[in-house]
PDB file of C-alpha atoms in Angstrom:
ATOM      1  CA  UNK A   1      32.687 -13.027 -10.721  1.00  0.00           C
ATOM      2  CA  UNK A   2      34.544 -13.396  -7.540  1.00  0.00           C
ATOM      3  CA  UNK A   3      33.771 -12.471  -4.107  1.00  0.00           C
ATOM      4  CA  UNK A   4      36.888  -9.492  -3.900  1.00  0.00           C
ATOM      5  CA  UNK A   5      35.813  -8.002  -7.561  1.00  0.00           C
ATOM      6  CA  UNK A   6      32.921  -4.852  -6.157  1.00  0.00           C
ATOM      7  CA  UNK A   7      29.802  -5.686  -7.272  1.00  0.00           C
ATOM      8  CA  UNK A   8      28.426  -3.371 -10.542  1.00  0.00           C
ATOM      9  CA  UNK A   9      25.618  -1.130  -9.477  1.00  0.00           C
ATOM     10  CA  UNK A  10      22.232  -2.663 -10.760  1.00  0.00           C
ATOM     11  CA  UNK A  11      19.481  -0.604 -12.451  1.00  0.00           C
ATOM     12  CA  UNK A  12      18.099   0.310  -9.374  1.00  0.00           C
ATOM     13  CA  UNK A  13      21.219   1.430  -7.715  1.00  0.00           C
ATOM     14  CA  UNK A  14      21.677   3.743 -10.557  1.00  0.00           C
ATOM     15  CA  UNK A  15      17.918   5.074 -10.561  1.00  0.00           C
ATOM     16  CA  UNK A  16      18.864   5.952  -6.839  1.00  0.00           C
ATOM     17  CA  UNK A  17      21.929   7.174  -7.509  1.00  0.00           C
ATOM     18  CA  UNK A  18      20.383   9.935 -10.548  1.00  0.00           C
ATOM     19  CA  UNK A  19      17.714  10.872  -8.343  1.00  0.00           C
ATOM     20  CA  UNK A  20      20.588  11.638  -5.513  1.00  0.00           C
ATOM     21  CA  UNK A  21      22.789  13.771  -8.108  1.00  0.00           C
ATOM     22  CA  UNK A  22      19.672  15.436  -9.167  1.00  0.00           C
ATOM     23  CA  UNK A  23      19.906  19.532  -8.286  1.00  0.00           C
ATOM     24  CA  UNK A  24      18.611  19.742  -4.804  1.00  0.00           C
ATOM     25  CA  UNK A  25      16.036  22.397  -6.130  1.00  0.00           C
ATOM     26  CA  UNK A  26      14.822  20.107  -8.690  1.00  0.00           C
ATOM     27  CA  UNK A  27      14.842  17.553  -5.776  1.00  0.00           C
ATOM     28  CA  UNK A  28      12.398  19.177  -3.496  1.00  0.00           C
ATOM     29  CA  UNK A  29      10.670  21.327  -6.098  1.00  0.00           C
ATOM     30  CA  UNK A  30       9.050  18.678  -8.227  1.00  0.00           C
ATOM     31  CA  UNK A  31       7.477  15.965  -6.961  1.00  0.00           C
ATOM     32  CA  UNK A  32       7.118  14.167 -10.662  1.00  0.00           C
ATOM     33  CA  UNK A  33      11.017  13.473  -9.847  1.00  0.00           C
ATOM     34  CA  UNK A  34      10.218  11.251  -7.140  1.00  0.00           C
ATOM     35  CA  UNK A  35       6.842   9.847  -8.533  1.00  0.00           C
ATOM     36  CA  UNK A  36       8.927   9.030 -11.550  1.00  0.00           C
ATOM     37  CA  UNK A  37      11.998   7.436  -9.912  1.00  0.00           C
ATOM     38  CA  UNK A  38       8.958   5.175  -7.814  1.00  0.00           C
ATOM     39  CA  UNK A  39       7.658   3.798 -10.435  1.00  0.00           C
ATOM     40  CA  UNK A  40      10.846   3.331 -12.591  1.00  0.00           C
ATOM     41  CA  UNK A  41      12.066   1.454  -9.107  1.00  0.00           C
ATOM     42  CA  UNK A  42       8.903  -0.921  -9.092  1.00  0.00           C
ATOM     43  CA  UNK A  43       9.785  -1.237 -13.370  1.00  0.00           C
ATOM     44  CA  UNK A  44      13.241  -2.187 -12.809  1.00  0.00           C
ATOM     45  CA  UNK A  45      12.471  -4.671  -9.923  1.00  0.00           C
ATOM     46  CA  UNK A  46      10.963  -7.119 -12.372  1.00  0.00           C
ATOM     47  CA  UNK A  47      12.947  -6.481 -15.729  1.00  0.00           C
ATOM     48  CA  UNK A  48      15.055  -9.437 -17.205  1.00  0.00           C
ATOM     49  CA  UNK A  49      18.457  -8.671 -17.569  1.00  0.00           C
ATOM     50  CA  UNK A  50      21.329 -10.243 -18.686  1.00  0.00           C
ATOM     51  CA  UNK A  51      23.030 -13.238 -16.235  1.00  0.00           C
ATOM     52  CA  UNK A  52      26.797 -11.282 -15.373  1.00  0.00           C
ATOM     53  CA  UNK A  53      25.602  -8.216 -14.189  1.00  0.00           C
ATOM     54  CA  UNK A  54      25.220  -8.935 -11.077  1.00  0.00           C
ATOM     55  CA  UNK A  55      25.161 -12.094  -8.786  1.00  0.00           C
ATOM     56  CA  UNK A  56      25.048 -15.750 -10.040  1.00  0.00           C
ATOM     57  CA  UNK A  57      23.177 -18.508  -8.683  1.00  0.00           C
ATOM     58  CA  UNK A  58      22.178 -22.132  -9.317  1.00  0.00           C
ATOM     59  CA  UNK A  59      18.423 -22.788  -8.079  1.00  0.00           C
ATOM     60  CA  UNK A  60      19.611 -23.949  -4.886  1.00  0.00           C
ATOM     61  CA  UNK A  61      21.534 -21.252  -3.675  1.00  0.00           C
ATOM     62  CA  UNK A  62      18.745 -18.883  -5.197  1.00  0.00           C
ATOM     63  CA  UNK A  63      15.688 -21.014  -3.156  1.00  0.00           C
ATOM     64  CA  UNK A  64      17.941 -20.100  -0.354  1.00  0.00           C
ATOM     65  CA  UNK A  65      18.339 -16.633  -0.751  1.00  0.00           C
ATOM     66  CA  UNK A  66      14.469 -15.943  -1.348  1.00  0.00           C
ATOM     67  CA  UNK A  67      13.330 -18.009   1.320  1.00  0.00           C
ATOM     68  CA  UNK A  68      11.300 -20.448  -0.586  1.00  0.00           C
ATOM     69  CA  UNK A  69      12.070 -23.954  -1.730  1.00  0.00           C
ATOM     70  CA  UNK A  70      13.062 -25.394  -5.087  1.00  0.00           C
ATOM     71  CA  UNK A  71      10.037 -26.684  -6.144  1.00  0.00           C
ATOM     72  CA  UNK A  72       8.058 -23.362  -6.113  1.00  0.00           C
ATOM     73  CA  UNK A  73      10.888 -22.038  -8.296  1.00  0.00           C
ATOM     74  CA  UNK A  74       9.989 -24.629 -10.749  1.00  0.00           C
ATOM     75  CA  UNK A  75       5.968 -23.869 -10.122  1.00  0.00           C
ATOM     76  CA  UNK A  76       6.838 -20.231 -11.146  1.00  0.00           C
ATOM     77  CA  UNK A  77       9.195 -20.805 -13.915  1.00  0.00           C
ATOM     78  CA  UNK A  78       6.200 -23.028 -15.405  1.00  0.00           C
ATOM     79  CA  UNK A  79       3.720 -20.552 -14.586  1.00  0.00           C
ATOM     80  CA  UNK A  80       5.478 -17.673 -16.455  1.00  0.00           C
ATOM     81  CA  UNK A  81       6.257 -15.577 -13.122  1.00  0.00           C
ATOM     82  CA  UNK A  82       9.712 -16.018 -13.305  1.00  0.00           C
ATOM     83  CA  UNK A  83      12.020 -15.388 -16.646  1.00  0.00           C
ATOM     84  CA  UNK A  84      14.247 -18.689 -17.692  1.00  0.00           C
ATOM     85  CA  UNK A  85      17.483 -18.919 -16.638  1.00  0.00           C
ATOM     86  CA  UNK A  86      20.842 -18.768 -18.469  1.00  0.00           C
ATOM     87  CA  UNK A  87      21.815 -22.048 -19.581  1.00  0.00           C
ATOM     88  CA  UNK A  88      25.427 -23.192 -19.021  1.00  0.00           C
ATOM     89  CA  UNK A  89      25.515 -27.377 -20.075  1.00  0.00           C
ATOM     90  CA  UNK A  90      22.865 -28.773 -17.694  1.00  0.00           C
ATOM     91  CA  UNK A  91      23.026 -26.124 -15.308  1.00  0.00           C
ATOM     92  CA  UNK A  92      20.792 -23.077 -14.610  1.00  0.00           C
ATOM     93  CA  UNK A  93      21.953 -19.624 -13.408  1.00  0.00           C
ATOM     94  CA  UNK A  94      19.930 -17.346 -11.886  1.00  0.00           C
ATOM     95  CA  UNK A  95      21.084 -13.835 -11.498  1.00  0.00           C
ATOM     96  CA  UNK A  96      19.996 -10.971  -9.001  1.00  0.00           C
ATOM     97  CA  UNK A  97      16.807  -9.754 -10.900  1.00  0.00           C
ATOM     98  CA  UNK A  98      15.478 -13.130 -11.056  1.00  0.00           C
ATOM     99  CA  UNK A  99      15.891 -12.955  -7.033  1.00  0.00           C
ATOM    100  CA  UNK A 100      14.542  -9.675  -6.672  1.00  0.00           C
ATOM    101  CA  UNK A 101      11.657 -10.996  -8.588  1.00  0.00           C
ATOM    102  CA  UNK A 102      11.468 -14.258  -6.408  1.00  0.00           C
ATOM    103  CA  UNK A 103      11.670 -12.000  -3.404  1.00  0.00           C
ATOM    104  CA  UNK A 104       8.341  -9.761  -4.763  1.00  0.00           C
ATOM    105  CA  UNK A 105       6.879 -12.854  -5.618  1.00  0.00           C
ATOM    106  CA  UNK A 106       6.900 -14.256  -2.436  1.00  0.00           C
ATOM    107  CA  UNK A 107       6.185 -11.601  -0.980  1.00  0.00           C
ATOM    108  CA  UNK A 108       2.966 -10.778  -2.768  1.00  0.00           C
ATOM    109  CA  UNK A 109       1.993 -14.545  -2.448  1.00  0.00           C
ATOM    110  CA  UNK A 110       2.246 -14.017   1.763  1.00  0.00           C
ATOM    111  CA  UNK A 111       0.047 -11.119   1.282  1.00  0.00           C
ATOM    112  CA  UNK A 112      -2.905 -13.521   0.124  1.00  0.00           C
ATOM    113  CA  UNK A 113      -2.247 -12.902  -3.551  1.00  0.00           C
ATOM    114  CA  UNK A 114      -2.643 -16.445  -5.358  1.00  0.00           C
ATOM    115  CA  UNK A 115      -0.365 -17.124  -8.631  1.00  0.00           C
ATOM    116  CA  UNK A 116      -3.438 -15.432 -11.264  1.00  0.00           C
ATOM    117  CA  UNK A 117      -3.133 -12.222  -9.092  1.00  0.00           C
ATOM    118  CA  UNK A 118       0.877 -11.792  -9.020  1.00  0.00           C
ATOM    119  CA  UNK A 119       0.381 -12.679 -12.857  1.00  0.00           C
ATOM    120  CA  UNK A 120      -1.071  -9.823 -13.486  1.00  0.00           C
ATOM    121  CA  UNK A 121       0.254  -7.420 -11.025  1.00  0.00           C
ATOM    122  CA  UNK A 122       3.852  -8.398 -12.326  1.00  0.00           C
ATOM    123  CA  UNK A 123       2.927  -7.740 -16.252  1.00  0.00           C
ATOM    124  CA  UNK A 124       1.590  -4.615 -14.913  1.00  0.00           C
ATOM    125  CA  UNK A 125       5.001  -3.832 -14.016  1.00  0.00           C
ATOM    126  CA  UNK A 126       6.474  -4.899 -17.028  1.00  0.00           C
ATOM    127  CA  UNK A 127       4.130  -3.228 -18.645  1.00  0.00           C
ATOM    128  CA  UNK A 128       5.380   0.078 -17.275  1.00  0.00           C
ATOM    129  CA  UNK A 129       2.255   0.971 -15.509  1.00  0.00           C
ATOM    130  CA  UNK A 130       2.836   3.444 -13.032  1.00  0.00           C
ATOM    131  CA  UNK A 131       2.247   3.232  -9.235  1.00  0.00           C
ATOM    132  CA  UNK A 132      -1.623   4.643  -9.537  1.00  0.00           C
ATOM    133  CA  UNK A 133      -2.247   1.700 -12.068  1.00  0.00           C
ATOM    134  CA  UNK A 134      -0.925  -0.710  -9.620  1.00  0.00           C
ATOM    135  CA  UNK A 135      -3.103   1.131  -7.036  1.00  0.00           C
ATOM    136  CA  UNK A 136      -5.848   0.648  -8.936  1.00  0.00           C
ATOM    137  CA  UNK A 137      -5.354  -3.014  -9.820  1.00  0.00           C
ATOM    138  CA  UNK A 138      -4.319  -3.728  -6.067  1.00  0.00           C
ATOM    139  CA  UNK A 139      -8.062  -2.472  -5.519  1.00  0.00           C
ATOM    140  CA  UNK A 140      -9.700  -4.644  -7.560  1.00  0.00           C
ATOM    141  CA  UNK A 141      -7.538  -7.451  -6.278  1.00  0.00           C
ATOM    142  CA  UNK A 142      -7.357  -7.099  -2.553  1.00  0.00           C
ATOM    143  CA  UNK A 143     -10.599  -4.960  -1.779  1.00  0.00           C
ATOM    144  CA  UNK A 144     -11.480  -2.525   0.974  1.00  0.00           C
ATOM    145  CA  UNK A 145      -8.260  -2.189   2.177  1.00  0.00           C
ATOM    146  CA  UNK A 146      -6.261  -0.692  -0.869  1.00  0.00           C
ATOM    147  CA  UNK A 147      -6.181   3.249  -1.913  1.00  0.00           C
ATOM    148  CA  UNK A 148      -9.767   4.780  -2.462  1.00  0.00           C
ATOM    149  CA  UNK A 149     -10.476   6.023  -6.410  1.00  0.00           C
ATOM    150  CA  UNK A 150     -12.241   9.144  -6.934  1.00  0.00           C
ATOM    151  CA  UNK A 151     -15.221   8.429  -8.972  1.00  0.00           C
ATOM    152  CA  UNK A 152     -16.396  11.338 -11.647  1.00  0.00           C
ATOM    153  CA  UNK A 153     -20.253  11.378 -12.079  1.00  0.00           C
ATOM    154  CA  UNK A 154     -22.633  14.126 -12.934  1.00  0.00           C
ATOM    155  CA  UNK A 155     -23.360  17.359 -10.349  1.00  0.00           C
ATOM    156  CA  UNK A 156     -27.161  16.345 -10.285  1.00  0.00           C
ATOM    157  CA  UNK A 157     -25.622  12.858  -9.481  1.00  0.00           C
ATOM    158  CA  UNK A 158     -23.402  13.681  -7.283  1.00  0.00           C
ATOM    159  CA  UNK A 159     -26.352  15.755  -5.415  1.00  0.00           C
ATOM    160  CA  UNK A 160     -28.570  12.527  -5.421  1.00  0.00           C
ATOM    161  CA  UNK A 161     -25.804  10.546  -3.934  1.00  0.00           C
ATOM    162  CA  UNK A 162     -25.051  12.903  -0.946  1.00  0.00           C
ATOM    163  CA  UNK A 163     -28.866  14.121  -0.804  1.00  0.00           C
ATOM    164  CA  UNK A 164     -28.572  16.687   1.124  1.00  0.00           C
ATOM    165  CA  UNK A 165     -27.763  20.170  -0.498  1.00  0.00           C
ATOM    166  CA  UNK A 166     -26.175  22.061   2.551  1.00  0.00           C
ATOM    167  CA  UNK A 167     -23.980  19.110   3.366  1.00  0.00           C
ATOM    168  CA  UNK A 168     -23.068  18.711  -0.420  1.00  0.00           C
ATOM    169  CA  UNK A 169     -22.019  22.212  -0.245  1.00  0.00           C
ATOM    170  CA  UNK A 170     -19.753  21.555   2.677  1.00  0.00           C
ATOM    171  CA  UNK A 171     -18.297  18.665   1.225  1.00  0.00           C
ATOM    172  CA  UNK A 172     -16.806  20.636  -1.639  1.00  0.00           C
ATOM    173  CA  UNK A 173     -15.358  22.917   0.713  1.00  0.00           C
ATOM    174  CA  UNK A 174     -13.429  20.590   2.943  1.00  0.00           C
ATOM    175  CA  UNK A 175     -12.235  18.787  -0.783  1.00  0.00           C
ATOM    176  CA  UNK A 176     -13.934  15.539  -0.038  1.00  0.00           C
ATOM    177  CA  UNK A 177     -15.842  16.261  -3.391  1.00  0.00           C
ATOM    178  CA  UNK A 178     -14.457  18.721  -6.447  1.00  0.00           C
ATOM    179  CA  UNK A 179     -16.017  20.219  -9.036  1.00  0.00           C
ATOM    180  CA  UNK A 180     -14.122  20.049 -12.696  1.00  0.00           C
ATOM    181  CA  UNK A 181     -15.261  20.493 -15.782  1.00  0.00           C
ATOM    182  CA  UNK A 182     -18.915  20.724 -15.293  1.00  0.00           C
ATOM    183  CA  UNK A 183     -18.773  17.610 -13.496  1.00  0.00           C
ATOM    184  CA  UNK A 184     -18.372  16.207  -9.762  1.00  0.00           C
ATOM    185  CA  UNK A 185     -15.581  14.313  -8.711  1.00  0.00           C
ATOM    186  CA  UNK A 186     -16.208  12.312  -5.246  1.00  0.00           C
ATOM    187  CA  UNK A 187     -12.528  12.215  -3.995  1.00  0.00           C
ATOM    188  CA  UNK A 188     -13.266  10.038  -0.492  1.00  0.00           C
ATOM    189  CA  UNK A 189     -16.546   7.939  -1.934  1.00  0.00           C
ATOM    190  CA  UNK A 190     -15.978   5.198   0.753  1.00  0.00           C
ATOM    191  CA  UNK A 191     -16.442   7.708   3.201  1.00  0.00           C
ATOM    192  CA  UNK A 192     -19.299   9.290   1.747  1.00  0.00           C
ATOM    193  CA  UNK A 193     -20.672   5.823   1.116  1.00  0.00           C
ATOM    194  CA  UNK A 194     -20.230   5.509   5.487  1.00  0.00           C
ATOM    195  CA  UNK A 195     -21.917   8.854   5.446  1.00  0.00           C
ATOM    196  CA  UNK A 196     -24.993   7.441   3.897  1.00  0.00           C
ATOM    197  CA  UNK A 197     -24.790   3.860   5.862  1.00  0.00           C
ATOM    198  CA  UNK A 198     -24.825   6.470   9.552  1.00  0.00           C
ATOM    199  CA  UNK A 199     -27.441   8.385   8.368  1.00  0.00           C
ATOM    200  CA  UNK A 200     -29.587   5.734   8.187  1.00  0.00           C
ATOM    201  CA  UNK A 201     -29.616   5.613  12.057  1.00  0.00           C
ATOM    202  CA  UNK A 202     -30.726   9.022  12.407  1.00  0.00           C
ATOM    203  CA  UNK A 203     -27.058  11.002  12.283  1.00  0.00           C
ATOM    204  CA  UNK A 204     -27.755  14.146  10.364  1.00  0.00           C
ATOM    205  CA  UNK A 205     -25.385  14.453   7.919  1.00  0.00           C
ATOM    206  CA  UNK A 206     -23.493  18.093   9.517  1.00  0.00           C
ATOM    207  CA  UNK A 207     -23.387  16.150  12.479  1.00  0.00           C
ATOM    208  CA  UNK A 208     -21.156  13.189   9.952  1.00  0.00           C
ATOM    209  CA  UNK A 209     -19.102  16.171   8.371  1.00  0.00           C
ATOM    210  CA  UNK A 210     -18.307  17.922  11.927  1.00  0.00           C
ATOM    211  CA  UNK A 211     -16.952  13.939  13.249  1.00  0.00           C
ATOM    212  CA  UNK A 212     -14.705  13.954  10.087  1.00  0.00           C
ATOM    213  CA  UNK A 213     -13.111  17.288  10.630  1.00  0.00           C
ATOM    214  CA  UNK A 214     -13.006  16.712  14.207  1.00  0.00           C
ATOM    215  CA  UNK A 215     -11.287  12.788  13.684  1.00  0.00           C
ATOM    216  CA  UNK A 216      -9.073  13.623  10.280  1.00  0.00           C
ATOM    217  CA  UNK A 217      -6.737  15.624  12.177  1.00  0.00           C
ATOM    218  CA  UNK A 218      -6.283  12.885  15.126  1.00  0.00           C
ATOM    219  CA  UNK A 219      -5.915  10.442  11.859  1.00  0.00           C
ATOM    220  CA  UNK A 220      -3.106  11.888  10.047  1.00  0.00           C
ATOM    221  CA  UNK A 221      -0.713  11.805  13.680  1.00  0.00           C
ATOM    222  CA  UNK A 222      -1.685   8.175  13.899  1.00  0.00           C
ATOM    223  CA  UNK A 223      -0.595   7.875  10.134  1.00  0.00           C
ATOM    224  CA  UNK A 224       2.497   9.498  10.769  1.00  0.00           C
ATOM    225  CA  UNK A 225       4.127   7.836  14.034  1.00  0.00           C
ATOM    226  CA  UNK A 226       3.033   4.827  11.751  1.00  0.00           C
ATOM    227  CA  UNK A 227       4.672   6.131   8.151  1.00  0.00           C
ATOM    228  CA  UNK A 228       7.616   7.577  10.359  1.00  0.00           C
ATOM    229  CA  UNK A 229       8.296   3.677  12.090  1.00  0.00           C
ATOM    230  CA  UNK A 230       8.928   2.519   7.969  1.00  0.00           C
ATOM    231  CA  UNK A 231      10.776   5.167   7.305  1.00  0.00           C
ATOM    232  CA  UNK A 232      13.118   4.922  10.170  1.00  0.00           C
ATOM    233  CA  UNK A 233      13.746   1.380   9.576  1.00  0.00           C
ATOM    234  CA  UNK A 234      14.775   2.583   5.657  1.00  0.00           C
ATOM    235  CA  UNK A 235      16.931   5.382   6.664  1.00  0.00           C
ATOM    236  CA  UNK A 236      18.579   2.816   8.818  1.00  0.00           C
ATOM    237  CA  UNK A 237      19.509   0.606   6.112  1.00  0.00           C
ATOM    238  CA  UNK A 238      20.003   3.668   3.541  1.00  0.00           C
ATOM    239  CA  UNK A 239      21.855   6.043   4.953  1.00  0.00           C
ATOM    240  CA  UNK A 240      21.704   9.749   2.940  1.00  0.00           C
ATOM    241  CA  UNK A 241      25.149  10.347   1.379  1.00  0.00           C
ATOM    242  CA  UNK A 242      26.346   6.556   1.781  1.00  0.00           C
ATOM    243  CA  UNK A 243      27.038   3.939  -0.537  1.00  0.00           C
ATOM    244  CA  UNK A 244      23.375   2.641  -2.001  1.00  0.00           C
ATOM    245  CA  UNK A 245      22.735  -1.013  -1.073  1.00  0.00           C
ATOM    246  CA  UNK A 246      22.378  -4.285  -3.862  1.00  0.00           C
ATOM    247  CA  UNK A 247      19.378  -4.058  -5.438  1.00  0.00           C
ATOM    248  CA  UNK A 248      18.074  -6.874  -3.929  1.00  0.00           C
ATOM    249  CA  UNK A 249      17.889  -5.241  -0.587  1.00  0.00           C
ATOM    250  CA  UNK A 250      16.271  -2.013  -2.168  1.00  0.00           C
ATOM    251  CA  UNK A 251      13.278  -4.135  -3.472  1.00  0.00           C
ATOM    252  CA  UNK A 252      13.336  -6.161  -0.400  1.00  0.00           C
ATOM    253  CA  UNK A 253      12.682  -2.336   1.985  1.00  0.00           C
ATOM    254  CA  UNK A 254      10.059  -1.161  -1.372  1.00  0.00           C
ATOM    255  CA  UNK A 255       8.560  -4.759  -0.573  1.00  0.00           C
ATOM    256  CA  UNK A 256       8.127  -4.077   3.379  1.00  0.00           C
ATOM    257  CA  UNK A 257       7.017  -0.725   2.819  1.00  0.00           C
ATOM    258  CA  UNK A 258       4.287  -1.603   1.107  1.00  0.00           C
ATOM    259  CA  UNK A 259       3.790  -4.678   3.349  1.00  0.00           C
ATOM    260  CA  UNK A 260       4.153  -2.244   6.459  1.00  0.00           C
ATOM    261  CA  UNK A 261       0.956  -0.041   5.253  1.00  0.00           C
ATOM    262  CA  UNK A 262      -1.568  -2.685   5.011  1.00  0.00           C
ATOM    263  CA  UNK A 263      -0.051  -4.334   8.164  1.00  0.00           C
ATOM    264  CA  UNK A 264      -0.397  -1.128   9.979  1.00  0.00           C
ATOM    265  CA  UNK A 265      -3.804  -0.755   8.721  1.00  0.00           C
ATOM    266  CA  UNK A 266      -5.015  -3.730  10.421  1.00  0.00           C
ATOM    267  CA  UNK A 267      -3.191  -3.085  12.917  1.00  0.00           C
ATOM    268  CA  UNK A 268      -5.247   0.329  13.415  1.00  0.00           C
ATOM    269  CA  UNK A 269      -8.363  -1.190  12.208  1.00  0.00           C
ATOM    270  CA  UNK A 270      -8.290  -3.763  14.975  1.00  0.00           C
ATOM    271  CA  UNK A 271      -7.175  -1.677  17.862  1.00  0.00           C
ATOM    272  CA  UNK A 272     -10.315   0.787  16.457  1.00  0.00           C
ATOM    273  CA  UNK A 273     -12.369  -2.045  16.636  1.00  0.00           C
ATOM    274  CA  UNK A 274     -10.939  -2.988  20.213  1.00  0.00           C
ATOM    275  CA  UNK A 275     -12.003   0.765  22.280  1.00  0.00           C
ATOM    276  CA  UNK A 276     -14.803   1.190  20.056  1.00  0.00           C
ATOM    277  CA  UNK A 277     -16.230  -1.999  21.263  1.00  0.00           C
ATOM    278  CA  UNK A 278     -14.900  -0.947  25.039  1.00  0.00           C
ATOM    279  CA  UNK A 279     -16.698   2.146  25.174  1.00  0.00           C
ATOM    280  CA  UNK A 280     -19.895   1.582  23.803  1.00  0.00           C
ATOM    281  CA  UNK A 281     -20.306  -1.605  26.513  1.00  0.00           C
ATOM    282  CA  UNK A 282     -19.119   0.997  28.878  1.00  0.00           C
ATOM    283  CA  UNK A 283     -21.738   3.537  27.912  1.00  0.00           C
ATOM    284  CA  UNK A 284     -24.646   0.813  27.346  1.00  0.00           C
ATOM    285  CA  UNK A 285     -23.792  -0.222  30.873  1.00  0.00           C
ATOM    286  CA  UNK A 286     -23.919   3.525  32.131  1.00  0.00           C
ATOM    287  CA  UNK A 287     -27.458   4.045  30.718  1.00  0.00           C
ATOM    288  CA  UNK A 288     -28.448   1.190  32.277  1.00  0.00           C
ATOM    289  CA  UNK A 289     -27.202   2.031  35.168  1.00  0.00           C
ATOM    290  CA  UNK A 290     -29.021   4.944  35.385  1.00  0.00           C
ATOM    291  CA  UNK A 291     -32.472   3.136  34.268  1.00  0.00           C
ATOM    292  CA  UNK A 292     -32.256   1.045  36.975  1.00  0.00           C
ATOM    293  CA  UNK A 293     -31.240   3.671  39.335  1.00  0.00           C
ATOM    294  CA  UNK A 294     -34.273   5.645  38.147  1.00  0.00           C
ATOM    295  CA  UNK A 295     -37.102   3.217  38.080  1.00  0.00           C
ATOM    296  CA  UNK A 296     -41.017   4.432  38.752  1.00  0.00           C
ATOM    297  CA  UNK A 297     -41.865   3.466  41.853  1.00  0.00           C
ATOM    298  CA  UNK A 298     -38.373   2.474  43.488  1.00  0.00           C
ATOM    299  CA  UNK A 299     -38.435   4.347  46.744  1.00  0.00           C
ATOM    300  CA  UNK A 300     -34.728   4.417  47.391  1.00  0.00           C
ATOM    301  CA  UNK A 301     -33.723   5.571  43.933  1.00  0.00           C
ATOM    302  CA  UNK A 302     -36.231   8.074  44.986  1.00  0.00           C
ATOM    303  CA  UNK A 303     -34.632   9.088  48.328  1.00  0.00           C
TER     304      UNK A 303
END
């Protein structure tokens, strides 16, 4: 393929492009349209397909393009991450998906995945999981920080675990727990797990539930100047009603989105960290402050 012949919209571009010429009240009326075309985006990303659709490269060019050398291509190829090449004599052509797939790779590997983990995450994908199953195995690979799970257990259970009857009874009401089905369904259990850590200090737990209504609210602008920072930086590369990008730079802004959220939520985390730290020195150094201003027996604290 030459560099004047337009290059043949991949499987992505064309996922893009249906969702685009999709009715406009299908559009915004059904949000399985865009769960779908997600996770048939995240599918596509990692599919083999056939050398001459798009892009050819020899493993050179390719290491170049991803960013990575030649002899973690071969580490990969060995490893089963990446899909063999097409053979032409003694040389090896790589095509776009195997550089999309390179790209996610390497991507996933700077995110403190090792080689097992993007194993498994990228069979996921083959396997045509859809983005809650990779939710759910990015939990059990990268911990605390990934999406919480609702966990289903037993009302009587679920009465034990909050233990305290009132508070339970709140909790349903603000949808931090739901009853289906006979059964309770803790939708935020981390935070109900925090719940239980506080009260150990003495925090009643209305005191727990009035914080989280009073913080949520203050949490969801943070989460959106945040979200909106991502999606500025897409709609800057994808312009609505222009001609969609290579499919290589659609997986590369899928990649950095999902980068971008557990950047920003260290980001947060620290900068939490940071004033909560600031203030309570501040306030232990007030209350001292005022012990030593009000000792027994100190005649000009007195005065």
């Amino acid at each position: 393929m030459t560099s004047r012949e337009p290059r043949p919209a991949g499987p992505m571009s064309a996922i893009l492009n249906g969702l685009r010429r999709a009715p406009k009240r299908v559009r915004r009326g059904s949000r399985d349209v865009v769960e779908t075309a997600v996770s048939q985006l995240f599918h596509a990303a990692v599919q083999p397909h056939g050398v001459g659709e798009s892009g050819e490269y020899r493993t050179e060019e390719l290491a170049r393009l991803a960013g990575t050398t030649t002899r973690n291509i071969r580490v990969y190829r060995d490893r089963g991450l990446l899909h063999p090449p097409l053979r032409v004599g003694r040389i090896a052509l790589f095509n776009d998906t195997h550089l999309t797939r390179l790209r996610l790779i390497t991507s996933l590997l700077d995110r403190g995945y090792n080689i097992a983990h993007v194993r498994e995450m990228l069979s996921a994908w083959e396997e045509g999981k859809d983005v809650g199953d990779l939710l759910g195995l990015e939990s059990a690979i990268a911990g605390t920080w990934a999406t919480e799970k609702p966990e289903r257990m037993s009302v009587v259970d679920a009465k034990r675990f909050v233990n305290d009857d009132p508070g339970f009874n709140r909790m349903v009401d603000l949808g931090l727990i739901k009853l289906e089905d006979g059964e309770a369904v803790i939708v935020r259990p981390k935070l109900l797990e925090a719940f239980n850590d506080i009260r150990q200090f003495g925090v009643a737990t209305d005191k727990l539930i009035d914080l989280h209504v009073s913080i949520a609210p203050l949490i969801d602008q943070i989460s959106g100047i945040l979200v909106q920072a991502g999606v500025d930086e897409v709609l800057h590369r994808i312009n609505p009603g222009a001609p969609l990008p290579p499919d290589t730079e659609i997986a590369e802004l899928i990649t950095m989105l999902v980068r971008f959220r557990t950047q920003a939520v260290s980001a947060v985390s620290a900068t939490l960290a940071f004033s909560i730290e600031s203030t309570i020195e501040s306030v232990v150094g007030q209350i001292l402050g005022d012990i030593i201003e009000k000792e027994p027996g100190d005649k000009e604290a007195e005065a």
